[in-house]
PDB file of C-alpha atoms in Angstrom:
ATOM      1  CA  UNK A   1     -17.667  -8.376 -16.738  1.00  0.00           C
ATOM      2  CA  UNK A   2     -15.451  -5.821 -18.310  1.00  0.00           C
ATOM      3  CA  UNK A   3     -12.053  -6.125 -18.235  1.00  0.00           C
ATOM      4  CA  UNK A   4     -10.348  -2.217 -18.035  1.00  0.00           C
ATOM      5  CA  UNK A   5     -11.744  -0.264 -14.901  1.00  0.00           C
ATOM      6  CA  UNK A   6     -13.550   3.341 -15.976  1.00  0.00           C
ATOM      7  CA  UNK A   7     -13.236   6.268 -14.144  1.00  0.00           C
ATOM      8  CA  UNK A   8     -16.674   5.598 -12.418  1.00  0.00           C
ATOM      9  CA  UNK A   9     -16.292   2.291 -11.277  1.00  0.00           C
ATOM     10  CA  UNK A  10     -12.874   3.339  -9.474  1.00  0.00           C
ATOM     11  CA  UNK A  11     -15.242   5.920  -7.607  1.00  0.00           C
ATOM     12  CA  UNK A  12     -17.658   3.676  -7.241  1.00  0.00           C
ATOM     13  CA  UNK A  13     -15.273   0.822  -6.055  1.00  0.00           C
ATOM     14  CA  UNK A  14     -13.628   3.534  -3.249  1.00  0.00           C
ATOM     15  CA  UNK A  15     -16.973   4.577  -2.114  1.00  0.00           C
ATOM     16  CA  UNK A  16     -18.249   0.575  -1.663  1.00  0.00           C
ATOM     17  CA  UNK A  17     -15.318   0.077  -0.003  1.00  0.00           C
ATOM     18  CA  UNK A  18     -15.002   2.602   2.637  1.00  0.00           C
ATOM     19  CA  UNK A  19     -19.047   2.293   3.184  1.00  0.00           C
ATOM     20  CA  UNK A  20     -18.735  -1.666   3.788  1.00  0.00           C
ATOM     21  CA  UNK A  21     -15.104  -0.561   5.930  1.00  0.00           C
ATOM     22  CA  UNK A  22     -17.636   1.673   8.634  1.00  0.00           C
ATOM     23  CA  UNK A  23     -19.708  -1.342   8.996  1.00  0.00           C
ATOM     24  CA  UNK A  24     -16.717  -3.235  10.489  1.00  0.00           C
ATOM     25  CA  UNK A  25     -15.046  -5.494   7.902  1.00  0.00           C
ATOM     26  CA  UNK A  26     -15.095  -5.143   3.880  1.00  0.00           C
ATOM     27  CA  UNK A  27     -17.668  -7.661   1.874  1.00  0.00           C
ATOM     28  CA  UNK A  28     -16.294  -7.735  -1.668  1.00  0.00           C
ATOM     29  CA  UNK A  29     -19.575  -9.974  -2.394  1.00  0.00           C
ATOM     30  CA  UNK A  30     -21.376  -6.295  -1.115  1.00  0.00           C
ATOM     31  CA  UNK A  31     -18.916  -4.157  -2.989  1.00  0.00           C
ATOM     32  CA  UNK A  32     -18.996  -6.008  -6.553  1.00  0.00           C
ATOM     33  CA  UNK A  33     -22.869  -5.465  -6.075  1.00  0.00           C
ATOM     34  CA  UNK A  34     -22.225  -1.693  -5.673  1.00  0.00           C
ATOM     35  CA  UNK A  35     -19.752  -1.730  -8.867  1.00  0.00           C
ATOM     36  CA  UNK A  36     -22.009  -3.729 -10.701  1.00  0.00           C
ATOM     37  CA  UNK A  37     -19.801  -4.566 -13.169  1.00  0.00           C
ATOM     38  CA  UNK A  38     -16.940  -6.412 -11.685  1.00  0.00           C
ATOM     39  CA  UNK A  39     -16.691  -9.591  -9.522  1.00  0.00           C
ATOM     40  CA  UNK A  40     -15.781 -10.014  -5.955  1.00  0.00           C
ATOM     41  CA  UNK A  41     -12.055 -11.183  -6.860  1.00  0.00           C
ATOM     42  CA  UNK A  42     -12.113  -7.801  -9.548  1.00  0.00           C
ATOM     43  CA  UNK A  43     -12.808  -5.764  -7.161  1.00  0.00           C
ATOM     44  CA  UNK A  44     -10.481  -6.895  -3.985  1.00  0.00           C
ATOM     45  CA  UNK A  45      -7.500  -7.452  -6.335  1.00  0.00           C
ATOM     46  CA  UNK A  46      -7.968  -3.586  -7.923  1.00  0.00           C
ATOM     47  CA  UNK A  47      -8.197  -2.104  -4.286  1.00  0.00           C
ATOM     48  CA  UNK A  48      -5.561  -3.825  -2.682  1.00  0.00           C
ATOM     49  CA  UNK A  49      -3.181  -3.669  -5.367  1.00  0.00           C
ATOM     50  CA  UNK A  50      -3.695   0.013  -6.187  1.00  0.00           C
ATOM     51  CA  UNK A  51      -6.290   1.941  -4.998  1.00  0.00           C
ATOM     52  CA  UNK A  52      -5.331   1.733  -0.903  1.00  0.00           C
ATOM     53  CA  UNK A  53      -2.003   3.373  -2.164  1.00  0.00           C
ATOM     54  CA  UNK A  54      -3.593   5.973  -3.540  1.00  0.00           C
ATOM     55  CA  UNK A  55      -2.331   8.045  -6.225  1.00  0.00           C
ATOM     56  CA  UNK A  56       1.549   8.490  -6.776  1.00  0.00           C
ATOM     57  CA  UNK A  57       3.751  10.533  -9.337  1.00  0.00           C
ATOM     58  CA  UNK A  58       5.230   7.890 -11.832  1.00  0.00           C
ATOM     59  CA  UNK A  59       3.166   5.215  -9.282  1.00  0.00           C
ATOM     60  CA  UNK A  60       5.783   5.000  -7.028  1.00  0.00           C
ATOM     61  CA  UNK A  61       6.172   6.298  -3.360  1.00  0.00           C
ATOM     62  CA  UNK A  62       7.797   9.256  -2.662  1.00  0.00           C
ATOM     63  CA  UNK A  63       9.829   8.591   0.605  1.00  0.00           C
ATOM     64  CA  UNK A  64      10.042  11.531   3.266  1.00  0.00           C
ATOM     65  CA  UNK A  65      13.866  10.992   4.943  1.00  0.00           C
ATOM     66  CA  UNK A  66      11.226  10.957   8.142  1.00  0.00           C
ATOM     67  CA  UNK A  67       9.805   8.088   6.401  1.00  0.00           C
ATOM     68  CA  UNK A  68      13.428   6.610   5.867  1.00  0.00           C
ATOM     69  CA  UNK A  69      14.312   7.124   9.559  1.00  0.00           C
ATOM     70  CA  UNK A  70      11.276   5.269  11.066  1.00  0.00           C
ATOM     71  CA  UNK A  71      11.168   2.418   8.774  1.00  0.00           C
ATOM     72  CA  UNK A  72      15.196   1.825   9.726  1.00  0.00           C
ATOM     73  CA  UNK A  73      13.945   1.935  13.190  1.00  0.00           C
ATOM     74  CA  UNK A  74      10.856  -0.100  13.107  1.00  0.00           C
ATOM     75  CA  UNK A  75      12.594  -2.380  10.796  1.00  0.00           C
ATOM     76  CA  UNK A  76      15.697  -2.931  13.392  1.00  0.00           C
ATOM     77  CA  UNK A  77      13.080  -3.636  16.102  1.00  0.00           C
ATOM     78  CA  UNK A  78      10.928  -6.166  14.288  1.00  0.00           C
ATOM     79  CA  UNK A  79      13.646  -7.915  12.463  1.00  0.00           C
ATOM     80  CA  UNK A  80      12.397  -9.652   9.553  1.00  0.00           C
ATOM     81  CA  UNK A  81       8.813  -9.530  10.139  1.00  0.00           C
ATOM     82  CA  UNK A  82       8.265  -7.262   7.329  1.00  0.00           C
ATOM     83  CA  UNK A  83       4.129  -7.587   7.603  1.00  0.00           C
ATOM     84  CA  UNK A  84       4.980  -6.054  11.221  1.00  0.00           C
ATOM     85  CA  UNK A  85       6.842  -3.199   9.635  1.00  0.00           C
ATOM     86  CA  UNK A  86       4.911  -2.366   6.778  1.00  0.00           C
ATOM     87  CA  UNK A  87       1.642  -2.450   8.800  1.00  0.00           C
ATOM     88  CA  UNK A  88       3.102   0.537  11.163  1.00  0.00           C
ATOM     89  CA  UNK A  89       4.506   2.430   8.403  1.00  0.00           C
ATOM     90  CA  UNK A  90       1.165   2.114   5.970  1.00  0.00           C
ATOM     91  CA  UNK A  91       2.604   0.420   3.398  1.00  0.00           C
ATOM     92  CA  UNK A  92       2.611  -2.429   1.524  1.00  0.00           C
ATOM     93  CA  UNK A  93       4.990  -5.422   2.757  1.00  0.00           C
ATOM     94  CA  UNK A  94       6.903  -5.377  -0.297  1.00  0.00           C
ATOM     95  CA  UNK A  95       7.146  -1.361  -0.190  1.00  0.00           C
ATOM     96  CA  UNK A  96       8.470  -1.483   2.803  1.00  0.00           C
ATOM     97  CA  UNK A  97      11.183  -4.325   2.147  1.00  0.00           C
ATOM     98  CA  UNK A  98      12.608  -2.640  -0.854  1.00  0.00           C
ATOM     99  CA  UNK A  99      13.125   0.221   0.408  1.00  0.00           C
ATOM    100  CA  UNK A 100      14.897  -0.914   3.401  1.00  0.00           C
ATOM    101  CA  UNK A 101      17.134  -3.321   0.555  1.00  0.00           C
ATOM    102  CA  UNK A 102      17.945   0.396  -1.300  1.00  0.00           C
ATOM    103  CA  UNK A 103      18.706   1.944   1.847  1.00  0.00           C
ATOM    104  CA  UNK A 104      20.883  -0.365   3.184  1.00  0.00           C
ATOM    105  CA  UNK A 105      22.930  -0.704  -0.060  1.00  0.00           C
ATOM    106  CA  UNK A 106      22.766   3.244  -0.161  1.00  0.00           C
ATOM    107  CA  UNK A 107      24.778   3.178   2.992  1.00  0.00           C
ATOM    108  CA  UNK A 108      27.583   0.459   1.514  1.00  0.00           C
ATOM    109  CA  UNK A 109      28.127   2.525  -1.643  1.00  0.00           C
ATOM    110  CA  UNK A 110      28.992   5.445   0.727  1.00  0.00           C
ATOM    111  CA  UNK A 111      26.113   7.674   0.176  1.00  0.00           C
ATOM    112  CA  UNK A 112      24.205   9.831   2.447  1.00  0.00           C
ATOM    113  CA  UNK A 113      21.780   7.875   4.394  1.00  0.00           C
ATOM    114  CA  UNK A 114      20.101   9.023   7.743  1.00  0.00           C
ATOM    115  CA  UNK A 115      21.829   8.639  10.549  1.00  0.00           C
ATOM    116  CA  UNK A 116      20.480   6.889  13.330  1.00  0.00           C
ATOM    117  CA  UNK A 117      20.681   8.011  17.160  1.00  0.00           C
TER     118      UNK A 117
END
């Protein structure tokens, strides 16, 4: 198994991935046949950890104040159940928890942050 992912396999991992999705649930045993190259563990730790994010400038997220707004809202109604909030905004959990964190220390340095109705 090679270690560095080439341009092909990262097509060929996407493609696996949303044909095995269609069929109702992902098989990274059927996907690492479909890479060929890569193991089952390979090939679920490089899509979840950066191909479902798709591509980013500078690999980071650029947050929309829209974006802002409705994770401040969804994050005030789920409390601290950050899988809860990340799964309606699309994100990861993580994401979605540091970026609430910068917000909220946005607002007690006194900048600008969106204000909520």
């Amino acid at each position: 198994m090679t270690r560095y992912w080439s341009p092909a396999e990262v097509e060929t991992l996407r493609g696996a991935v949303l044909a095995e999705t269609s069929l109702g649930g992902v098989s990274w045993e059927g996907v690492a046949g479909a890479v060929g190259s890569k193991t089952a563990k390979q090939c679920s730790v490089r899509f979840h950890n950066i191909e479902k994010f798709g591509d980013r400038p500078n690999g980071r997220m650029q947050w929309s104040p829209l974006q802002d707004h409705l994770l401040l809202h969804i994050a005030m109604a789920n409390g601290n159940a950050w899988a809860a909030v990340a799964g309606q905004l699309g994100v990861g959990v993580s994401v979605a928890k540091n970026r609430y964190y910068v917000l909220r220390r946005m607002a007690r340095r006194d900048q600008p942050v969106l204000v909520l109705e």
